Amino acid sequence: MTMNRLELTQVPIVKKILVSRWLPWSLVALTLPVFVLAILAGLFGTPAGSRNFGIVFVWIVWWALVMLLLVPFAGRLWCAMCPIPAPGEWLQRRALVQPRAGGRLYTLGWKWPKRFNNIWLQNASFLAVALFCVVILTTPLVSALVLAAFALVALAMSLLFERRAFCRYLCPVGGFIGLYSQLAPVEVRVKDHALCATHKNKTCYVGSAAGYGCPWLVFPAALDKNTYCGMCTECFKTCPLDNLALYARPFGADLLTSRGRRLDEAYKAFIMLTCALAYSIVLLGPWSVLKETAYAVGSVEWWVYAASFFAANLAIVPGLFFACAWLARRIARAATSTRELFVAYAYALVPLGLAAWVAFSLSFVLVNSSYAWQVLSDPFGWGWNLFGTADWKWTPYLAGWIPLLQIPILLVGLAAAIALALRAARELRMPQRAALPIVAFCAAFTLAMLWLYV
Amino acid sequence: MKRELFALTIVFLIFVAFPAALFGYQAQRTTTTGARVIALTANAPANGGWQPDAIRVNVGERVRLRIAAPDVVHGFAIPALDIYVDEILPGHVEEIEFVAARAGRYPFACTRWCSVDHWRMRGVIEVIDPGNPDPPLPTIAPPLYQQMNIDIDAPHPAQNVPAQRPSAARGARLDVSVPGDLRAQSPSNVFAELRGDPALKAYSDGQLWDVVAFAWKRASGDPASPGADSALARGSKLFVRDCAACHGETGKGNGPAGRNLPGLAAMQTDSRMAHGAYAKRGPADFTDAAQMLGASDVLLQGKVLRGGMGTGMPEWRTLYSDQDMWDLIGFIRSFVFDYGMSNAK
């Protein structure tokens, strides 16, 4: 497939930055103090969430940064600057910037179990966090403990397993960032596959004196979508043939390829779609009893909520979509199995899901981001006023504009989903009408979101 | 190697120096402001109530309470130290600074009806004199109803009930004085005494009830100085703050928080209650003349300070001063007696 791409690495300064060993360390050096402060504020600061740096900067500022900017426009760039795996990776390397001993790693180096060589564990870890999100998002102490637990698990996994096993297989955030990074207008790819074939040492994968083998266990020459590329730029440093490039490309380019479609990724799409709707209902809807139930962890009502949450994510929404796929098969009288259609069509949900998450995020990010000024001056809620902004009043930004932003975003997401569903039908050699049940599913979801927000 | 050393220094600064600077700044700030900062979290009782619910400070120590309310709107009061924070909004932090001059135990409480169990939301600040950390417990006189051996749980129906609402204003115009301390007597009994006095034969029942109403209004405070600071105004404020949620703004016992009082359901069905007169009743109806006029102020004081009655009525002894108590009871009388206040029903 040919595609219009612009090689950004032809700009000398871009190239220089990407091959520099200071990247990504310098990015982590920026995010790590924020992460440390978020944990300290959660542990020792005020339990009032809107006055605690740990809540405001993680679940409003960081979330806005990731969901509204980085994922839609820069793919997995966050993974390159994420502070959570950094200490483990530094211990694994026994170095921060310069590679030691030809890229050797100091770890037990266990191979990741083959049966988990997928993102099912990421789906599970995301669902686990999502189930408790009302508590995590509002309770600084719990939020800090969860973040600290992520860092400790990542550290332990770095010492036991090879490379970034935590990021690749377990991180609850990495799963959806990977899924939606397929939409991003940037990609890291090799320039010339034939040149890679001539390179026997494969230093991009095994490492060299210049750097480490791909921490994400990806062979760059085989890279055809962003999902598992953490944009750590290690391959730029280890490739002796200058065969890696950073490209600008059209939005959603990865979704135009039908290769490598998998059930675990399809389920990630369902989970993200369902959670966007569920959060919109529970956190932002007018039914406060739902929010109270989600908060009352351990109560009988909460168990009902938990069972409903899992059922919606794992059975009801995928079940409805499976019924649509079955209907599509019947309409087309296709020989393709329903399961194959189910997986293929699920990728149409990627732009719809991201649009839903952007719409959901806009509704609380713009309303609540003014809390950032207060916690910047008083991160622990201890009465500090470091920058003179502690007393700035809560001010919702662009509140009247939010629905006007949400509507086109959701409609663009729907349009992209319909286009991808029609394309999938063509790829599967089925008539366009075979995509109608999927189109109806996407339209119903969009209408539900619009009803909630407008 | 230089690069590595530089990066290592930065990481060391992030993990060690940065947190140390944060906590060091807080320690230095606390020292220079001269106040001990105590974080207090106000959660509805179902979410844990006050955390901590017991605070120890020293006599003369400057204390800054930083009160956060993560869940719903709360209020804060240490009545004995005259400290009140009217409103702590969810997600906000309110600060208050004080110096406790005398050793003692000072209860504090939430002053907003934050939940059904709001009244459970109490704590205590213990002020210790370092020179005398274990002073003998002060002798506290038993409340009046105990001294006078009054059974506050016994029925107290009024023997006489006025045909219309007695008016203190009309009573003031009549040249009849009511001698003696009214606190130990019920209005019904005082009326009976007046009615039995041959010298007052010319007065109608209604007029004598007006006299009783005026006598009670006069006893509740100085009628010559009404206004925002009068005893009745203070009592009204306390009623609105602490009582209206259950007893209703109009005193009819129909406040929203009184509908699900713990123990109420059991009370409504338990025929073994000591006194049948209380069966099937929730918060008291202060407009019910048949009950209210049969109760002395001392009896009412007993009910307010002890609480209970199987309804979930909280005790107010630890939070109210004697003056608060009498101010409140004086105001409660205004639901039966027309004192010319805006709560006239």
Coordinates of C-alpha atoms in Angstrom, one line a residue, chain A residues 20-22 25 28-30 32-34 36-37 40 44 46-51 87 90 94-100 138 295 371 374 378-386 394, chain B residues 1-11 14-15 18-23 25-27 29 37 39-43 47 51 64 66-71 90-93 95:
Chain A
S20 CA 20.7 11.6 20.8
R21 CA 21.2 9.5 23.9
W22 CA 19.6 12.2 25.9
W25 CA 16.0 10.3 29.4
V28 CA 11.5 11.3 31.7
A29 CA 13.5 13.8 33.8
L30 CA 10.7 16.2 33.2
L32 CA 9.5 12.0 37.0
P33 CA 9.4 14.9 39.5
V34 CA 5.7 15.4 38.6
V36 CA 7.0 11.8 42.6
L37 CA 5.1 14.9 43.7
L40 CA 3.8 12.3 47.8
F44 CA 0.6 13.0 52.7
T46 CA -5.1 16.8 51.8
P47 CA -7.8 14.2 51.1
A48 CA -9.8 16.8 49.3
G49 CA -9.2 15.8 45.7
S50 CA -9.6 19.1 44.0
R51 CA -6.9 20.6 46.3
P87 CA 13.5 3.3 37.4
W90 CA 17.6 2.2 34.6
R94 CA 22.5 -0.1 35.2
A95 CA 22.7 3.2 33.3
L96 CA 20.6 6.2 32.7
V97 CA 21.9 7.6 29.4
Q98 CA 24.9 5.8 28.0
P99 CA 24.6 2.1 27.1
R100 CA 26.8 -0.3 29.1
T138 CA -11.3 11.1 43.7
Y295 CA -18.0 4.6 45.2
Y371 CA -7.9 23.6 39.8
Q374 CA -4.4 26.1 42.9
D378 CA -0.2 24.4 47.0
P379 CA 0.3 20.8 45.9
F380 CA -0.3 19.2 49.3
G381 CA -3.2 21.4 50.3
W382 CA -1.1 22.6 53.2
G383 CA -1.8 26.2 52.7
W384 CA 1.2 27.1 50.6
N385 CA 1.1 29.7 47.9
L386 CA 4.3 29.1 46.0
W394 CA -12.3 27.6 40.3
Chain B
M1 CA 30.9 9.1 32.2
K2 CA 30.3 12.8 32.7
R3 CA 26.9 12.4 31.1
E4 CA 26.0 9.5 33.3
L5 CA 27.1 11.4 36.4
F6 CA 25.0 14.4 35.4
A7 CA 21.9 12.2 34.7
L8 CA 22.5 10.4 38.0
T9 CA 22.7 13.7 39.9
I10 CA 19.4 14.8 38.4
V11 CA 17.7 11.6 39.3
I14 CA 14.3 14.1 41.9
F15 CA 14.1 11.2 44.3
F18 CA 13.1 17.3 45.8
P19 CA 11.0 15.4 48.5
A20 CA 13.4 16.6 51.2
A21 CA 12.9 20.2 50.0
L22 CA 9.1 19.8 50.0
F23 CA 8.9 18.5 53.5
Y25 CA 9.8 23.8 53.4
Q26 CA 6.6 22.7 55.2
A27 CA 8.6 22.2 58.5
R29 CA 6.9 27.2 57.3
V37 CA -0.8 22.7 61.7
A39 CA -5.1 18.4 59.2
L40 CA -8.7 17.5 59.9
T41 CA -10.8 15.6 57.4
A42 CA -14.6 16.0 57.5
N43 CA -16.3 12.9 56.1
N47 CA -17.4 7.5 55.3
Q51 CA -10.4 12.0 60.9
R64 CA -4.1 26.0 62.9
R66 CA -6.9 22.8 58.2
I67 CA -10.3 21.2 57.6
A68 CA -10.9 19.4 54.4
A69 CA -14.3 18.1 53.3
P70 CA -13.8 15.5 50.5
D71 CA -17.4 14.3 50.2
P90 CA -16.7 19.5 49.1
G91 CA -13.2 19.4 47.8
H92 CA -12.2 22.6 49.7
V93 CA -10.1 23.3 52.7
E95 CA -8.4 27.1 57.9

